[in-house]
Tab-separated table of C-alpha atoms in Angstrom:
chain	number	residue	atom	x	y	z
W	24	MET	CA	1.019	6.745	2.926
W	25	PHE	CA	2.413	9.456	0.678
W	26	SER	CA	2.810	12.246	3.268
W	27	LEU	CA	6.181	13.852	2.713
W	28	LYS	CA	5.459	16.205	5.628
W	29	LYS	CA	5.295	13.324	8.109
W	30	ILE	CA	8.606	11.942	6.820
W	31	GLN	CA	10.207	15.358	7.160
W	32	LEU	CA	8.819	15.676	10.696
W	33	PHE	CA	10.347	12.434	11.984
W	34	ARG	CA	13.607	12.950	10.094
W	35	SER	CA	13.972	16.472	11.484
W	36	LEU	CA	13.196	15.341	15.054
W	37	SER	CA	15.647	12.453	14.753
W	38	ASN	CA	18.449	14.753	13.628
W	39	ALA	CA	17.653	17.308	16.335
W	40	CYS	CA	17.546	14.704	19.123
W	41	ARG	CA	20.801	13.196	17.859
W	42	ALA	CA	22.350	16.664	18.143
W	43	GLY	CA	21.315	16.819	21.808
W	44	GLN	CA	18.057	18.798	21.669
W	45	SER	CA	15.044	17.763	23.709
W	46	ALA	CA	12.026	16.371	21.844
W	47	GLY	CA	9.836	19.281	22.957
W	48	LYS	CA	12.264	21.953	21.763
W	49	ALA	CA	12.902	20.141	18.473
W	50	LEU	CA	9.163	19.783	17.863
W	51	ARG	CA	8.541	23.452	18.687
W	52	GLN	CA	11.200	24.596	16.233
W	53	TYR	CA	9.809	22.350	13.488
W	54	ALA	CA	6.223	23.482	14.150
W	55	GLN	CA	7.182	27.160	14.028
W	56	ARG	CA	9.234	26.664	10.875
W	57	GLU	CA	6.424	24.783	9.094
W	58	GLY	CA	3.563	26.818	10.570
W	59	GLN	CA	1.711	23.808	12.032
W	60	SER	CA	-0.352	24.818	15.053
W	61	SER	CA	-1.283	21.240	16.010
W	62	LEU	CA	2.396	20.303	16.394
W	63	LEU	CA	2.973	23.495	18.357
W	64	ARG	CA	0.325	22.379	20.864
W	65	MET	CA	2.062	19.004	21.086
W	66	ALA	CA	5.346	20.775	21.835
W	67	GLU	CA	3.649	22.747	24.615
W	68	GLU	CA	2.341	19.515	26.156
W	69	ILE	CA	5.827	17.964	26.083
W	70	GLU	CA	7.509	21.061	27.510
W	71	GLY	CA	4.812	21.136	30.193
W	72	GLY	CA	6.014	17.800	31.575
W	73	GLY	CA	4.510	15.234	29.219
W	74	THR	CA	6.323	12.859	26.932
W	75	PHE	CA	6.350	12.715	23.165
W	76	SER	CA	4.723	9.270	23.162
W	77	GLU	CA	1.880	10.457	25.449
W	78	ALA	CA	1.189	13.379	23.111
W	79	MET	CA	1.138	10.965	20.167
W	80	ARG	CA	-1.258	8.588	21.951
W	81	ARG	CA	-3.702	11.462	22.401
W	82	ARG	CA	-3.749	11.877	18.610
W	83	PRO	CA	-4.369	8.359	17.208
W	84	GLY	CA	-5.772	9.768	13.974
W	85	GLU	CA	-2.460	11.478	13.237
W	86	PHE	CA	-0.028	9.003	14.790
W	87	PRO	CA	-0.832	5.260	14.539
W	88	PRO	CA	-0.363	3.149	17.694
W	89	TRP	CA	2.792	1.474	16.379
W	90	GLN	CA	4.485	4.861	16.059
W	91	ALA	CA	3.483	5.989	19.555
W	92	GLU	CA	4.612	2.726	21.161
W	93	ALA	CA	7.906	2.709	19.262
W	94	VAL	CA	8.582	6.260	20.480
W	95	ALA	CA	7.678	5.216	24.039
W	96	ALA	CA	10.227	2.395	23.811
W	97	GLY	CA	12.823	4.838	22.497
W	98	GLU	CA	12.153	7.199	25.380
W	99	GLY	CA	12.529	4.355	27.863
W	100	THR	CA	15.832	3.115	26.444
W	101	GLY	CA	17.374	6.507	25.655
W	102	ARG	CA	17.359	5.738	21.911
W	103	LEU	CA	14.664	8.203	20.874
W	104	ASP	CA	16.733	9.658	18.038
W	105	GLU	CA	17.285	6.190	16.560
W	106	VAL	CA	13.598	5.238	16.850
W	107	LEU	CA	12.476	8.482	15.215
W	108	GLY	CA	14.892	7.735	12.378
W	109	LEU	CA	13.456	4.222	12.028
W	110	ILE	CA	9.918	5.618	11.718
W	111	ALA	CA	11.064	8.126	9.088
W	112	GLN	CA	12.803	5.330	7.179
W	113	SER	CA	9.666	3.179	7.327
W	114	LEU	CA	7.496	5.943	5.891
W	115	GLU	CA	10.101	6.670	3.211
W	116	GLU	CA	10.163	3.034	2.105
W	117	ARG	CA	6.373	2.893	1.735
W	118	ARG	CA	6.309	6.173	-0.161
W	119	ARG	CA	9.160	5.061	-2.430
W	120	PHE	CA	7.415	1.775	-3.236
W	121	TRP	CA	4.117	3.367	-4.257
W	122	LEU	CA	5.742	6.239	-6.141
W	123	LYS	CA	7.622	3.604	-8.134
W	124	VAL	CA	4.468	1.577	-8.864
W	125	LEU	CA	1.806	4.236	-9.461
W	126	PRO	CA	3.414	5.925	-12.502
W	127	LYS	CA	3.210	2.558	-14.256
W	128	CYS	CA	-0.574	2.830	-14.003
W	129	ALA	CA	-0.529	5.858	-16.317
W	130	TYR	CA	-0.285	3.870	-19.565
W	131	PRO	CA	-3.223	1.497	-18.832
W	132	VAL	CA	-5.339	4.474	-17.741
W	133	PHE	CA	-4.415	6.351	-20.925
W	134	ILE	CA	-5.306	3.337	-23.077
W	135	LEU	CA	-8.684	2.933	-21.373
W	136	HIS	CA	-9.585	6.577	-22.048
W	137	PHE	CA	-8.101	6.750	-25.530
W	138	ILE	CA	-10.062	3.793	-26.904
W	139	PRO	CA	-13.549	5.430	-26.596
W	140	VAL	CA	-12.140	8.575	-28.223
W	141	ALA	CA	-10.704	6.592	-31.148
W	142	MET	CA	-13.796	4.444	-31.622
W	143	ASN	CA	-16.104	7.477	-31.632
W	144	ALA	CA	-13.982	9.665	-33.909
W	145	GLN	CA	-16.466	9.245	-36.767
W	146	THR	CA	-19.206	10.578	-34.489
W	147	LEU	CA	-17.225	13.809	-34.031
W	148	VAL	CA	-17.090	14.296	-37.792
W	149	ASN	CA	-20.726	13.377	-38.498
W	150	HIS	CA	-22.605	14.721	-35.464
W	151	GLY	CA	-20.421	17.314	-33.777
W	152	PRO	CA	-18.535	17.565	-30.464
W	153	ALA	CA	-21.582	17.397	-28.148
W	154	THR	CA	-22.691	13.993	-29.432
W	155	PHE	CA	-19.082	12.844	-29.548
W	156	PHE	CA	-18.472	13.653	-25.865
W	157	PHE	CA	-21.784	12.058	-24.893
W	158	HIS	CA	-20.853	8.816	-26.652
W	159	CYS	CA	-17.381	8.817	-25.062
W	160	LEU	CA	-18.879	9.370	-21.624
W	161	ALA	CA	-21.469	6.648	-22.213
W	162	SER	CA	-18.611	4.275	-23.053
W	163	LEU	CA	-16.650	5.188	-19.915
W	164	VAL	CA	-19.468	5.207	-17.334
W	165	PRO	CA	-19.905	1.393	-17.301
W	166	LEU	CA	-16.149	1.077	-16.883
W	167	TYR	CA	-16.122	3.477	-13.910
W	168	LEU	CA	-19.062	1.639	-12.352
W	169	ALA	CA	-17.311	-1.711	-12.781
W	170	PHE	CA	-14.159	-0.380	-11.083
W	171	ALA	CA	-16.261	1.077	-8.251
W	172	VAL	CA	-18.019	-2.259	-7.700
W	173	ILE	CA	-14.683	-4.130	-7.753
W	174	TYR	CA	-13.145	-1.642	-5.299
W	175	LEU	CA	-16.064	-1.821	-2.844
W	176	ALA	CA	-16.227	-5.607	-3.097
W	177	ALA	CA	-12.478	-5.868	-2.483
W	178	ARG	CA	-12.709	-3.653	0.600
W	179	SER	CA	-15.557	-5.741	1.977
W	180	LEU	CA	-13.752	-9.024	1.317
W	181	LEU	CA	-10.471	-7.787	2.792
W	182	GLY	CA	-12.332	-6.857	5.950
W	183	LEU	CA	-13.349	-10.464	6.577
W	184	PRO	CA	-11.083	-12.139	9.161
W	185	GLY	CA	-8.773	-14.718	7.645
W	186	LEU	CA	-9.692	-14.069	4.004
W	187	ARG	CA	-7.024	-11.530	3.167
W	188	ARG	CA	-4.184	-13.974	3.775
W	189	HIS	CA	-5.541	-16.353	1.090
W	190	LEU	CA	-5.845	-13.799	-1.731
W	191	PRO	CA	-2.778	-13.815	-4.036
W	192	PHE	CA	-1.785	-10.140	-4.037
W	193	ALA	CA	-3.324	-9.266	-0.672
W	194	GLY	CA	-1.574	-12.131	1.083
W	195	SER	CA	1.789	-11.196	-0.397
W	196	PHE	CA	1.456	-7.538	0.615
W	197	LEU	CA	0.308	-8.600	4.077
W	198	ARG	CA	3.383	-10.792	4.497
W	199	ALA	CA	5.722	-7.968	3.485
W	200	ALA	CA	4.009	-5.435	5.767
W	201	LEU	CA	4.043	-7.803	8.730
W	202	ALA	CA	7.762	-8.566	8.334
W	203	HIS	CA	8.458	-4.844	8.016
W	204	TYR	CA	6.669	-3.839	11.210
W	205	LEU	CA	8.056	-6.797	13.160
W	206	ALA	CA	11.598	-5.800	12.180
W	207	LEU	CA	11.037	-2.137	13.026
W	208	LEU	CA	9.427	-2.750	16.419
W	209	VAL	CA	11.999	-5.369	17.439
W	210	ARG	CA	14.739	-2.885	16.559
W	211	ALA	CA	12.915	-0.164	18.516
W	212	GLY	CA	13.157	-2.332	21.635
W	213	LEU	CA	9.533	-3.284	22.314
W	214	SER	CA	8.648	-6.474	24.136
W	215	LEU	CA	7.834	-9.440	21.932
W	216	SER	CA	4.162	-9.584	22.925
W	217	LYS	CA	3.621	-5.886	22.213
W	218	THR	CA	5.625	-6.159	18.981
W	219	VAL	CA	3.397	-8.952	17.651
W	220	GLU	CA	0.178	-7.141	18.569
W	221	LEU	CA	1.197	-3.777	17.102
W	222	ALA	CA	2.789	-5.272	13.973
W	223	GLY	CA	-0.341	-7.304	13.240
W	224	ARG	CA	-2.586	-4.265	13.616
W	225	ALA	CA	-0.259	-2.019	11.583
W	226	ALA	CA	-0.107	-4.616	8.790
W	227	GLY	CA	-3.907	-4.649	8.614
W	228	LEU	CA	-4.811	-7.889	10.373
W	229	SER	CA	-8.146	-7.968	12.157
W	230	PRO	CA	-8.039	-8.560	15.949
W	231	GLU	CA	-10.240	-11.611	15.261
W	232	ASP	CA	-7.714	-13.081	12.834
W	233	ARG	CA	-6.867	-16.620	13.946
W	234	GLY	CA	-3.204	-16.290	12.992
W	235	LEU	CA	-2.762	-13.060	14.941
W	236	ARG	CA	-4.472	-14.500	18.015
W	237	GLY	CA	-2.283	-17.608	17.886
W	238	ALA	CA	0.897	-15.572	17.395
W	239	ALA	CA	-0.031	-13.193	20.240
W	240	ALA	CA	-0.697	-16.143	22.573
W	241	LEU	CA	2.717	-17.622	21.736
W	242	ALA	CA	4.407	-14.253	22.336
W	243	ASP	CA	2.708	-13.938	25.735
W	244	ARG	CA	4.062	-17.370	26.680
W	245	GLY	CA	7.587	-16.406	25.613
W	246	GLY	CA	7.645	-18.340	22.343
W	247	SER	CA	10.361	-17.819	19.760
W	248	MET	CA	9.930	-15.513	16.780
W	249	ALA	CA	10.186	-18.520	14.440
W	250	ALA	CA	7.233	-20.173	16.194
W	251	ILE	CA	5.316	-16.893	16.117
W	252	LEU	CA	5.864	-16.523	12.366
W	253	ALA	CA	4.658	-20.101	11.872
W	254	ALA	CA	1.504	-19.283	13.880
W	255	PHE	CA	0.706	-16.403	11.508
W	256	ALA	CA	0.467	-19.018	8.694
W	257	LEU	CA	1.779	-16.481	6.191
W	258	PHE	CA	5.463	-17.313	5.791
W	259	ASP	CA	7.251	-20.139	3.984
W	260	GLN	CA	9.105	-22.732	6.002
W	261	GLU	CA	12.357	-21.547	4.437
W	262	ASP	CA	11.749	-18.025	5.793
W	263	ILE	CA	10.910	-19.428	9.232
W	264	ASP	CA	14.125	-21.488	9.265
W	265	TYR	CA	16.187	-18.397	8.385
W	266	VAL	CA	14.537	-16.428	11.199
W	267	GLN	CA	15.179	-19.253	13.664
W	268	SER	CA	18.881	-19.286	12.770
W	269	ALA	CA	19.077	-15.504	13.042
W	270	GLU	CA	17.307	-15.565	16.401
W	271	GLU	CA	19.825	-18.062	17.761
W	272	ALA	CA	22.667	-15.875	16.468
W	273	GLY	CA	21.193	-12.678	17.964
W	274	LYS	CA	20.504	-11.106	14.557
W	275	LEU	CA	16.702	-11.279	14.565
W	276	ASP	CA	15.992	-7.677	13.528
W	277	SER	CA	18.340	-7.812	10.515
W	278	GLU	CA	16.861	-11.118	9.284
W	279	LEU	CA	13.304	-9.781	9.653
W	280	ALA	CA	14.375	-6.729	7.653
W	281	ARG	CA	15.789	-8.990	4.926
W	282	LEU	CA	12.559	-11.006	4.993
W	283	HIS	CA	10.603	-7.815	4.361
W	284	GLU	CA	12.982	-6.737	1.607
W	285	ARG	CA	12.598	-10.054	-0.235
W	286	ALA	CA	8.801	-9.886	0.023
W	287	ARG	CA	8.786	-6.247	-1.107
W	288	GLU	CA	10.891	-7.036	-4.185
W	289	ARG	CA	8.568	-9.912	-5.118
W	290	ASN	CA	5.522	-7.678	-4.717
W	291	GLU	CA	7.042	-4.924	-6.815
W	292	ALA	CA	7.923	-7.382	-9.581
W	293	ALA	CA	4.417	-8.913	-9.521
W	294	VAL	CA	2.675	-5.526	-9.666
W	295	SER	CA	4.966	-4.325	-12.471
W	296	THR	CA	4.287	-7.490	-14.481
W	297	LEU	CA	0.544	-7.103	-14.022
W	298	LEU	CA	0.605	-3.448	-15.054
W	299	ASN	CA	2.637	-4.336	-18.147
W	300	LEU	CA	0.100	-7.023	-19.113
W	301	ILE	CA	-3.013	-4.886	-18.651
W	302	PRO	CA	-2.540	-2.723	-21.815
W	303	THR	CA	-2.046	-5.867	-23.915
W	304	LEU	CA	-5.186	-7.441	-22.468
W	305	ILE	CA	-7.150	-4.250	-23.107
W	306	LEU	CA	-6.000	-4.088	-26.730
W	307	LEU	CA	-6.857	-7.756	-27.241
W	308	ALA	CA	-10.344	-7.135	-25.831
W	309	VAL	CA	-10.808	-4.122	-28.135
W	310	ALA	CA	-9.569	-6.151	-31.110
W	311	ALA	CA	-12.116	-8.854	-30.284
W	312	VAL	CA	-14.938	-6.279	-30.091
W	313	VAL	CA	-13.902	-4.719	-33.400
W	314	ALA	CA	-13.671	-8.165	-35.018
W	315	LEU	CA	-17.170	-9.051	-33.800
W	316	LYS	CA	-18.530	-5.783	-35.178
W	317	VAL	CA	-16.881	-6.398	-38.567
W	318	ILE	CA	-18.217	-9.956	-38.667
W	319	GLY	CA	-21.661	-8.697	-37.685
W	320	PHE	CA	-21.587	-6.057	-40.423
W	321	TYR	CA	-20.655	-8.524	-43.168
W	322	LYS	CA	-23.083	-11.110	-41.847
W	323	SER	CA	-25.890	-8.556	-41.976
W	324	ALA	CA	-24.894	-7.506	-45.494
W	325	TYR	CA	-24.701	-11.114	-46.611
W	326	SER	CA	-28.150	-11.877	-45.140
W	327	SER	CA	-29.600	-8.816	-46.833
W	328	ARG	CA	-28.231	-9.857	-50.228
W	329	MET	CA	-29.454	-13.398	-49.722
W	330	GLY	CA	-32.926	-12.071	-48.988
W	331	GLN	CA	-32.836	-10.183	-52.273
W	332	GLY	CA	-31.519	-13.207	-54.157
W	333	VAL	CA	-28.228	-11.440	-54.882
W	334	LEU	CA	-24.880	-12.924	-53.900
W	335	PHE	CA	-22.475	-10.655	-55.772
């Protein structure tokens, strides 16, 4: 997701192919410049008579299927330089999105770790640093365990066919990713049936997902992109109507790209809002805990004085 090297690879190959170099020669030069032996072996396979897409297919762990098939389409249409540029642009957009969002996590993380330090400051004075660090760690361990349980539960739930689309954030990210890959693969020149299959897999849909199966069946029968989007059961009717109009006007790829851009902007705004709310919620929770402790202290003192028959 964040690999700058992969972006540089596709951008460099795109520029080299646009300048008239063969894919094998361009890849060899990049591999020698960057000192990457695995890419050098790929270049040897290409220069030995293979194609770039075949070399990518033999390395599915390094190059996802959507990338290999997009490159194959580019090789078939003579637009390899353009397709390589599209892949680089796709990776850049994902990297830019997460690099914009992740720094906003720093403040909530800082707050979560500062609170145990502040609440145990008296322990440092009275009992020394060893006891202080132990108390801070004891306060943080339950928090880490809770996050681990939430993370594992989320991964398990997202793996269930059909569930991901109904979760608020997951469904929104899925919609944006699907529109993105559909736009990219349509622009790369793939057939509609292959575009739907690869875009669904790249977006994270399970092969057993009912929406993906329905959309793939429609694509195989030559259905329109508007009908295919409706079969996914992820997009609003307004978005489907826009895509239908664009399809009739021959501007399908640009409308799909705009559909992705709108979804991406909504996702970024939602994540930013959530990250801005988290510190406030944390502070409110801490204030409630402190208030309960203060009430408990005075209640205990009051009960003790009552037991002694002393009120003031």
